[in-house]
mmCIF file of C-alpha atoms in Angstrom:
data_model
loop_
_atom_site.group_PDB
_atom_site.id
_atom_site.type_symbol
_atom_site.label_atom_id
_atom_site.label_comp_id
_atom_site.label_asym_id
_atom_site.label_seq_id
_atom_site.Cartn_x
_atom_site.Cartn_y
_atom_site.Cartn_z
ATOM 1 C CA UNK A 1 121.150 -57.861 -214.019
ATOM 2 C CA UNK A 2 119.645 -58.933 -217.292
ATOM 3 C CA UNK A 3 116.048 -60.565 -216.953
ATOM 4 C CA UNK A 4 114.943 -59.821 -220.832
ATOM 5 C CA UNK A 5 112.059 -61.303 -221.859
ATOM 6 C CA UNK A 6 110.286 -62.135 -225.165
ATOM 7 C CA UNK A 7 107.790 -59.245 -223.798
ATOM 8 C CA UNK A 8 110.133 -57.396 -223.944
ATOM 9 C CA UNK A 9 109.464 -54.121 -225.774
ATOM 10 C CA UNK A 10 112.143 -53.913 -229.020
ATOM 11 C CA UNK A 11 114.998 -51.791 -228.377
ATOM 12 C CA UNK A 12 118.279 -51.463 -230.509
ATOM 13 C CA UNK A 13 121.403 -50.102 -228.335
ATOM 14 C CA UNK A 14 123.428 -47.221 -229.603
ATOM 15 C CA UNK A 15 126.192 -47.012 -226.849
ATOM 16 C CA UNK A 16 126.209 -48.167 -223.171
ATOM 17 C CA UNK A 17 122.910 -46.463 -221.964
ATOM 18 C CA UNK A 18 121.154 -49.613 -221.131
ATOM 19 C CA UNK A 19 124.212 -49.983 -218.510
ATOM 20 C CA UNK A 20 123.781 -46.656 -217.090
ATOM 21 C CA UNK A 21 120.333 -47.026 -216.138
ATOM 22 C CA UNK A 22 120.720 -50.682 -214.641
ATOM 23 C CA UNK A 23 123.667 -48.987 -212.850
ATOM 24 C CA UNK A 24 121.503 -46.110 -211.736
ATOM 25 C CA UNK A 25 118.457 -48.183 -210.675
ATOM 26 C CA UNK A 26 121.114 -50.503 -208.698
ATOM 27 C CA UNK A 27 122.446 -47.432 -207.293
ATOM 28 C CA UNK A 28 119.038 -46.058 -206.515
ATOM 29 C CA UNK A 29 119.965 -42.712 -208.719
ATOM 30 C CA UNK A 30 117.599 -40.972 -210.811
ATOM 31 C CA UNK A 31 117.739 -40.155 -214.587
ATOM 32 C CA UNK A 32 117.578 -37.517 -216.900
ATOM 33 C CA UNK A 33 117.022 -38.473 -220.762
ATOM 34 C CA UNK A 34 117.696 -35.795 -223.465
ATOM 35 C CA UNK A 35 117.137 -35.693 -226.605
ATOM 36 C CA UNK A 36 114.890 -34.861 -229.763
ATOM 37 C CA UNK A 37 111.836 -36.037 -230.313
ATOM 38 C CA UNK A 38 110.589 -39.447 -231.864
ATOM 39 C CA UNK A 39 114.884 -40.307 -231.066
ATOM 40 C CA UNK A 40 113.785 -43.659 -228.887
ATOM 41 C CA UNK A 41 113.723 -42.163 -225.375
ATOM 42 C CA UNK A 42 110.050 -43.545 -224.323
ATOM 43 C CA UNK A 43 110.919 -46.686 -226.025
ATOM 44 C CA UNK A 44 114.041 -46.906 -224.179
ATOM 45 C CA UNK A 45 112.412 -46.280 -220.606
ATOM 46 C CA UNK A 46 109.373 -49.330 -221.408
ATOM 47 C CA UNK A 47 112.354 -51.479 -222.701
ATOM 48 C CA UNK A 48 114.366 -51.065 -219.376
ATOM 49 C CA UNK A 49 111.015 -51.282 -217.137
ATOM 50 C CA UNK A 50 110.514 -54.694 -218.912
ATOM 51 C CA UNK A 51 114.100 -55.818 -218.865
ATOM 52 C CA UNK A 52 113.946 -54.977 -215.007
ATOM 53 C CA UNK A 53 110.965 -57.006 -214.492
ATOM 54 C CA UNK A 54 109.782 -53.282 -212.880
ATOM 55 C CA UNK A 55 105.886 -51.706 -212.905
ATOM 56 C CA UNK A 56 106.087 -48.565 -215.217
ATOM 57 C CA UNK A 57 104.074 -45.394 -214.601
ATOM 58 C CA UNK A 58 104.198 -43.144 -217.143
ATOM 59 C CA UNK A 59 103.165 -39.268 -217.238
ATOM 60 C CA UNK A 60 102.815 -36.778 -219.909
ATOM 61 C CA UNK A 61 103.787 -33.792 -218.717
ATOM 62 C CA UNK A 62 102.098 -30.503 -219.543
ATOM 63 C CA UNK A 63 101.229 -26.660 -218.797
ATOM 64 C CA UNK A 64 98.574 -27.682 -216.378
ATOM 65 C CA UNK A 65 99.903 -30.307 -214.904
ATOM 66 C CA UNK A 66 99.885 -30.047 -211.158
ATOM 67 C CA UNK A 67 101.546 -31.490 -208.020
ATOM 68 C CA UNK A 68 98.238 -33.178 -207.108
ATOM 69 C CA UNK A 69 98.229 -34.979 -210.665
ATOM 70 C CA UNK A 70 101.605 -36.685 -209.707
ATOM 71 C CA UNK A 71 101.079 -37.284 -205.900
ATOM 72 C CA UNK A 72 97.280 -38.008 -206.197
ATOM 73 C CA UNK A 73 93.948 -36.431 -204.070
ATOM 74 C CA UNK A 74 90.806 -36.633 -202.136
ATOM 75 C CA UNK A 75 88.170 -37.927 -204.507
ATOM 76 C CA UNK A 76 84.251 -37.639 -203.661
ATOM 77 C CA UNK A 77 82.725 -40.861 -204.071
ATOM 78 C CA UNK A 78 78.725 -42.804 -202.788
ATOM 79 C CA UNK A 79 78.676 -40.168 -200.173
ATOM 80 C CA UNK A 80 82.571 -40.427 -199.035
ATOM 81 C CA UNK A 81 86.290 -38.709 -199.456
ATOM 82 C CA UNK A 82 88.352 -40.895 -200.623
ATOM 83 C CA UNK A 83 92.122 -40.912 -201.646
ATOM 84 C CA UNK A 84 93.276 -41.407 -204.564
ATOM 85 C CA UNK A 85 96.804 -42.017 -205.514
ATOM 86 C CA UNK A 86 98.921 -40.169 -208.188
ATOM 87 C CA UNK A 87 101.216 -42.218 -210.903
ATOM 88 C CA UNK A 88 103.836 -41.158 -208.633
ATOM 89 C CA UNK A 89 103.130 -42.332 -205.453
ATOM 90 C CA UNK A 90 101.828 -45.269 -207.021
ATOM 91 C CA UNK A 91 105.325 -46.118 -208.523
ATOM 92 C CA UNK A 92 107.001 -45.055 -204.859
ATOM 93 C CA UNK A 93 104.418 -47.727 -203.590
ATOM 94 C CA UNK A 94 104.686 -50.465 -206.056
ATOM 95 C CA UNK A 95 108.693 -50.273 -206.254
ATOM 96 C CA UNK A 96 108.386 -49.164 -209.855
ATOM 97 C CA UNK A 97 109.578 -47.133 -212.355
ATOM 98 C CA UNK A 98 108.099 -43.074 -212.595
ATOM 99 C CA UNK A 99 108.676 -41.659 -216.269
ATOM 100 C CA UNK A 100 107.730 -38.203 -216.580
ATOM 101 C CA UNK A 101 108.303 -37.348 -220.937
ATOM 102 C CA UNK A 102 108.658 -34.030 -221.994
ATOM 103 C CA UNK A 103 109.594 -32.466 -218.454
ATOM 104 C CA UNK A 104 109.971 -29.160 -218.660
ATOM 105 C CA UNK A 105 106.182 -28.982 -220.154
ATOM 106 C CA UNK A 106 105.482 -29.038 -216.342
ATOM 107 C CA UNK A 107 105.467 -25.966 -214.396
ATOM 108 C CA UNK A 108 108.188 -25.478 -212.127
ATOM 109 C CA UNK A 109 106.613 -25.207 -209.035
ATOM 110 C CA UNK A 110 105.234 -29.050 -209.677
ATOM 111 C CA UNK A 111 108.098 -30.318 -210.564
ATOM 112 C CA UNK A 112 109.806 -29.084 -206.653
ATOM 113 C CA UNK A 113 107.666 -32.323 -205.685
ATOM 114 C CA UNK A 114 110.692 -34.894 -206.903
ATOM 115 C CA UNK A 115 113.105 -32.821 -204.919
ATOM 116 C CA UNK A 116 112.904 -35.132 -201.874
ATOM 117 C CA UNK A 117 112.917 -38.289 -203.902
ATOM 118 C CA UNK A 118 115.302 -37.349 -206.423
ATOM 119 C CA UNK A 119 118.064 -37.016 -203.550
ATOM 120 C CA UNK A 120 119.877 -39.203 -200.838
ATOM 121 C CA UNK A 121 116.204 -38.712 -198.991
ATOM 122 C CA UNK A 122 114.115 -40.774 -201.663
ATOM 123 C CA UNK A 123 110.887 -40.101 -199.884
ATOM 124 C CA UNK A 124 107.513 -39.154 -200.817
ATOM 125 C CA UNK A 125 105.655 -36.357 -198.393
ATOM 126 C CA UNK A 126 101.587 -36.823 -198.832
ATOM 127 C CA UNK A 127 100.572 -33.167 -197.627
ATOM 128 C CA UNK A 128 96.728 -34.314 -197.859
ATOM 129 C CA UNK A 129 97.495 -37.123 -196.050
ATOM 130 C CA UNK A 130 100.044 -36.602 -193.451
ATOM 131 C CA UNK A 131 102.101 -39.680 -195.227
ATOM 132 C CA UNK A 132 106.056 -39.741 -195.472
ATOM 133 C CA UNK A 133 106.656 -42.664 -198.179
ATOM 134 C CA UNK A 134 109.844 -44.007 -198.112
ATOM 135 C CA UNK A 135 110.772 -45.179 -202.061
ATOM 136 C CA UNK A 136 111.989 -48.657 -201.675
ATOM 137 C CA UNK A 137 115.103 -49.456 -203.479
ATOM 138 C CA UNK A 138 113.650 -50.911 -206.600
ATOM 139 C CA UNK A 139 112.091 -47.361 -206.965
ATOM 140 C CA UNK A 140 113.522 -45.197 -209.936
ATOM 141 C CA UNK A 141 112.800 -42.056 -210.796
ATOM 142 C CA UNK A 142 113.689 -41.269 -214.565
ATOM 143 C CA UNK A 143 112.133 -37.709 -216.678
ATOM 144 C CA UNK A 144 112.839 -36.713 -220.741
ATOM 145 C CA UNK A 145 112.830 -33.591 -222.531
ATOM 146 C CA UNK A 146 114.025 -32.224 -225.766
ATOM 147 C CA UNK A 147 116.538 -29.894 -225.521
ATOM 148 C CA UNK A 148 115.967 -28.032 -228.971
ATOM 149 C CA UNK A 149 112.468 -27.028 -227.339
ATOM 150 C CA UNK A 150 113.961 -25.294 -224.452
ATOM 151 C CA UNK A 151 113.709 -21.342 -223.462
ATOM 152 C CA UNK A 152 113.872 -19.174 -220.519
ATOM 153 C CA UNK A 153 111.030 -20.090 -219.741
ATOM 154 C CA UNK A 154 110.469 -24.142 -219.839
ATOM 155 C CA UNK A 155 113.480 -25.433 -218.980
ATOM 156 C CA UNK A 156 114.193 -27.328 -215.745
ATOM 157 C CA UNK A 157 115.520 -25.682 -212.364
ATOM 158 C CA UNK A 158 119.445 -26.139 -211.590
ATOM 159 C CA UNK A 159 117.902 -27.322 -208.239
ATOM 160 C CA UNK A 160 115.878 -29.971 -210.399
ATOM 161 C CA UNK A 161 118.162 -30.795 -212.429
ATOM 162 C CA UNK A 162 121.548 -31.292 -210.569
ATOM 163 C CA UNK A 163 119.809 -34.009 -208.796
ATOM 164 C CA UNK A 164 119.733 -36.793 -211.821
ATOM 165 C CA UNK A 165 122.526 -38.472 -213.851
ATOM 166 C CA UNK A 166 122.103 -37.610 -217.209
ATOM 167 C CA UNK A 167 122.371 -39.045 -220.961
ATOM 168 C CA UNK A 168 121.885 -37.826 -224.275
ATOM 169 C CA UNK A 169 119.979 -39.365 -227.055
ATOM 170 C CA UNK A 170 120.404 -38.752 -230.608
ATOM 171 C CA UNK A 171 119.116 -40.109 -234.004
ATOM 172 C CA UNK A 172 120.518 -43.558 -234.383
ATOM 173 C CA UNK A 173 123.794 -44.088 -237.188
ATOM 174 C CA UNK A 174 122.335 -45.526 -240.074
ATOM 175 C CA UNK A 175 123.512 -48.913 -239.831
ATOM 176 C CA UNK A 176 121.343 -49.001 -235.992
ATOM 177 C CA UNK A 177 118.378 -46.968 -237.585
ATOM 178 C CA UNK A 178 118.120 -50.197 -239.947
ATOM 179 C CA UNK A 179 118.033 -52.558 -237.039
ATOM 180 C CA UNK A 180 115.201 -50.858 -235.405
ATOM 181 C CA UNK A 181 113.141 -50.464 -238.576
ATOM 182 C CA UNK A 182 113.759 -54.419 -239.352
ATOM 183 C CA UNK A 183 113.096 -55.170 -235.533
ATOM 184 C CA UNK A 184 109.995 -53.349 -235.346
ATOM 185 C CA UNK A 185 108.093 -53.997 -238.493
ATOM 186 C CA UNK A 186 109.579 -56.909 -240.126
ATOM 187 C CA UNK A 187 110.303 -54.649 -243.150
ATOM 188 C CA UNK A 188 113.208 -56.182 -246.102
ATOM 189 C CA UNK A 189 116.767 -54.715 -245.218
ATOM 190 C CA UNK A 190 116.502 -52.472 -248.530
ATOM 191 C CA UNK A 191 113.733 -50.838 -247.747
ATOM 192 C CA UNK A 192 115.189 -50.236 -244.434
ATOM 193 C CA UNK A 193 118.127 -48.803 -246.007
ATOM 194 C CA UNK A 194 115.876 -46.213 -248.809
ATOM 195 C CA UNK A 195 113.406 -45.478 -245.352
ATOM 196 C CA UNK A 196 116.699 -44.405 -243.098
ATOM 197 C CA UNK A 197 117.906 -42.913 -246.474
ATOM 198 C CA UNK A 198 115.305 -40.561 -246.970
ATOM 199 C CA UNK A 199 115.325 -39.693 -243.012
ATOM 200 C CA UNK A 200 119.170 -38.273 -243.709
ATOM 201 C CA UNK A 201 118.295 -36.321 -246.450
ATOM 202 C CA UNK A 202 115.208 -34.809 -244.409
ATOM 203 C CA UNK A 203 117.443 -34.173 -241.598
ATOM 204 C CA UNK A 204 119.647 -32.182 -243.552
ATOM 205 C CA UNK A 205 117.186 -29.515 -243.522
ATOM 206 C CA UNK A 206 117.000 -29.083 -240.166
ATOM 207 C CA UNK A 207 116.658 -25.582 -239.073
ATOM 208 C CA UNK A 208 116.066 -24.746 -242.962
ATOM 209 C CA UNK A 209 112.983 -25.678 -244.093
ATOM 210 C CA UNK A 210 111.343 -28.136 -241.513
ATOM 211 C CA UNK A 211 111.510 -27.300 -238.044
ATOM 212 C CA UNK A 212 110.760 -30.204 -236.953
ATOM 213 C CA UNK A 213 113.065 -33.542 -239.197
ATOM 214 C CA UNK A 214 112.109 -36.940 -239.524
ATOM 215 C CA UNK A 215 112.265 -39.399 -236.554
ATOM 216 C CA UNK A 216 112.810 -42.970 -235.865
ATOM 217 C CA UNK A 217 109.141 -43.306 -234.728
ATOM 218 C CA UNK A 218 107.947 -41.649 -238.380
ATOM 219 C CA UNK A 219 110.264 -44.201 -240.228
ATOM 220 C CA UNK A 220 109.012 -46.732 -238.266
ATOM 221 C CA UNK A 221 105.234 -45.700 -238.917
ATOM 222 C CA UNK A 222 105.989 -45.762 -242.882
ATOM 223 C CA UNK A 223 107.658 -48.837 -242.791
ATOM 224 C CA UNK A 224 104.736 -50.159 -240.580
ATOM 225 C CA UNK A 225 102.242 -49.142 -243.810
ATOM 226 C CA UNK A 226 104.528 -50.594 -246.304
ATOM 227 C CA UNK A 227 104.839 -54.072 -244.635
ATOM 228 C CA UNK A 228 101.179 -53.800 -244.753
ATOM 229 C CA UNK A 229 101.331 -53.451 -248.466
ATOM 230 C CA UNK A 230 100.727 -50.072 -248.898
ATOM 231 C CA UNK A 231 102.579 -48.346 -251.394
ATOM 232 C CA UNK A 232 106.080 -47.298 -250.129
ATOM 233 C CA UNK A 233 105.810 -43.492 -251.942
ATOM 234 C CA UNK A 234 102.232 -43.219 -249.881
ATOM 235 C CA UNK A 235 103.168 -44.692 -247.165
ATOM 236 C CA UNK A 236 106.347 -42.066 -246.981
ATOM 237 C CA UNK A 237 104.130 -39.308 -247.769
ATOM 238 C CA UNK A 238 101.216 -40.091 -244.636
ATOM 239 C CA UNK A 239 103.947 -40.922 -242.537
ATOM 240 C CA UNK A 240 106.738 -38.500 -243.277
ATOM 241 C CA UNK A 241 106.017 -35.495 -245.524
ATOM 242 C CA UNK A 242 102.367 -34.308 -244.544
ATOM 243 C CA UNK A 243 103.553 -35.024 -240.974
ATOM 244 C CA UNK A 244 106.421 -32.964 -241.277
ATOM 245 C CA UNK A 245 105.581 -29.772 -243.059
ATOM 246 C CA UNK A 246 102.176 -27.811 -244.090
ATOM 247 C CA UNK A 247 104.087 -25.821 -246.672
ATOM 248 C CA UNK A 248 102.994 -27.001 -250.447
ATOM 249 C CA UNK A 249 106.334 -25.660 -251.572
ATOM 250 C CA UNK A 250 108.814 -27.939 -248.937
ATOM 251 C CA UNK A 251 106.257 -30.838 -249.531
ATOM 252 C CA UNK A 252 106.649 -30.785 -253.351
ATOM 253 C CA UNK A 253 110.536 -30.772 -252.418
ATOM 254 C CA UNK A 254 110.133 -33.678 -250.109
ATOM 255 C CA UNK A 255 107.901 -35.868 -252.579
ATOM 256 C CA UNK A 256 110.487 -35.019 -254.727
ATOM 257 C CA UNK A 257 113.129 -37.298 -252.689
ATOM 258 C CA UNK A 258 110.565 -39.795 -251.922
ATOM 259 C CA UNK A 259 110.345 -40.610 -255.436
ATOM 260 C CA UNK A 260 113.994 -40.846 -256.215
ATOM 261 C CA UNK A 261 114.808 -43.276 -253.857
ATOM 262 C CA UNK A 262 111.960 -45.532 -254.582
ATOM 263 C CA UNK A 263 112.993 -45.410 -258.190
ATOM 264 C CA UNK A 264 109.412 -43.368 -259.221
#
């Protein structure tokens, strides 16, 4: 099923995972998305909602986020209770798509919620309400994390987890990372080529002096500026190097390589 649109959101394939999740929505099987951040994973999930022609709810997962923020609850309103529905039994209702990003931010004891739709049961049980929702087939349930931000003590339950079909995301090759920059901004191929350029030699330092290395989402935010007519060695230097590192010393470095690929 292909039913692409010119709304739909940009989105430049690296392998067959736009086939997996049509299969797994088909198949009524949820999905686990891993990878690091700013790699395309949120992108990836609107694209898919929009190619699917399916209502997307989208959650931000966090410390304090609890069961009632996903299912819904009683809300006091001109003298009355009434109930309010969560983004996730809104999606269960509407047939859509539930994206929880950055998973494991949740505690676990919310999280046990999905159990019962994330297996052969697909349903939906409103304590508050007394309600048993049945997820409809065009239902999908679909969650993200990053793997490099995982410890004992946020990662997700084998009981959680052993329930979704997975797939790993990564950095785009160079030749893709191009495509996305061009598709999403507009920007000239070389500049494309000395943004995605400057990315790989950022990304060498991984684990060295940035903890955190340059993503597709930066590039695209730099390229964004310099299609705007900013200055390309600004633009990489709001978008990329102050976003990347506080240290003076590693941001001296990094202007450093900014500079020689623009030629300044």
């Amino acid at each position: 099923m292909d039913t692409k649109t010119s709304n739909t959101p940009f989105y430049e394939p690296s392998g067959d995972e736009c086939e997996l999740f049509e299969r797994a929505w088909k198949n009524r099987l949820p999905l686990l998305i891993k990878g690091p951040t700013g790699c395309g994973k949120t992108r990836f999930v609107s694209h898919m909602a929009a190619r699917l022609n399916l209502p997307l709810h989208t959650v931000a997962c966090h410390d304090d986020l609890t069961a009632a923020d996903l299912v819904g609850r009683h809300l006091i309103g001109d003298g009355e209770t009434i109930w309010n529905d969560g983004p996730l039994t809104r999606a269960v209702r509407e047939g859509g798509i539930c994206y929880l990003d950055e998973v494991v931010e949740a505690r676990k004891d919310t999280t046990v919620v999905l159990h019962p739709l994330a297996d052969d049961r697909r349903m939906l049980p409103i304590d508050r309400t007394g309600e048993l929702l049945q997820a409809p087939p065009s239902f999908m349930l679909v969650v993200s994390y990053n793997p490099g931000y995982q410890n004992f003590l946020k990662g997700m339950k084998p009981s959680t987890r052993q329930r979704f079909v997975s797939l790993t995301f990564d950095f785009p090759t160079a030749a893709q990372e191009e495509a996305v920059l061009i598709g999403e901004t507009g920007i000239d191929t070389m500049t494309a080529k000395r943004l995605v350029s400057i990315a790989g030699a950022f990304r060498a330092l991984r684990d060295h002096d940035l903890e955190e290395v340059a993503s597709t989402r930066l590039l695209v935010y730099a390229a964004t500026l310099i299609k705007d007519g900013y200055d390309p060695v600004r633009a990489c230097r709001a978008a990329l190097v102050e976003t990347l590192t506080d240290d003076a010393e590693t941001a001296v470095a990094l202007n450093e390589v900014v500079s020689a690929t623009f030629g300044r």
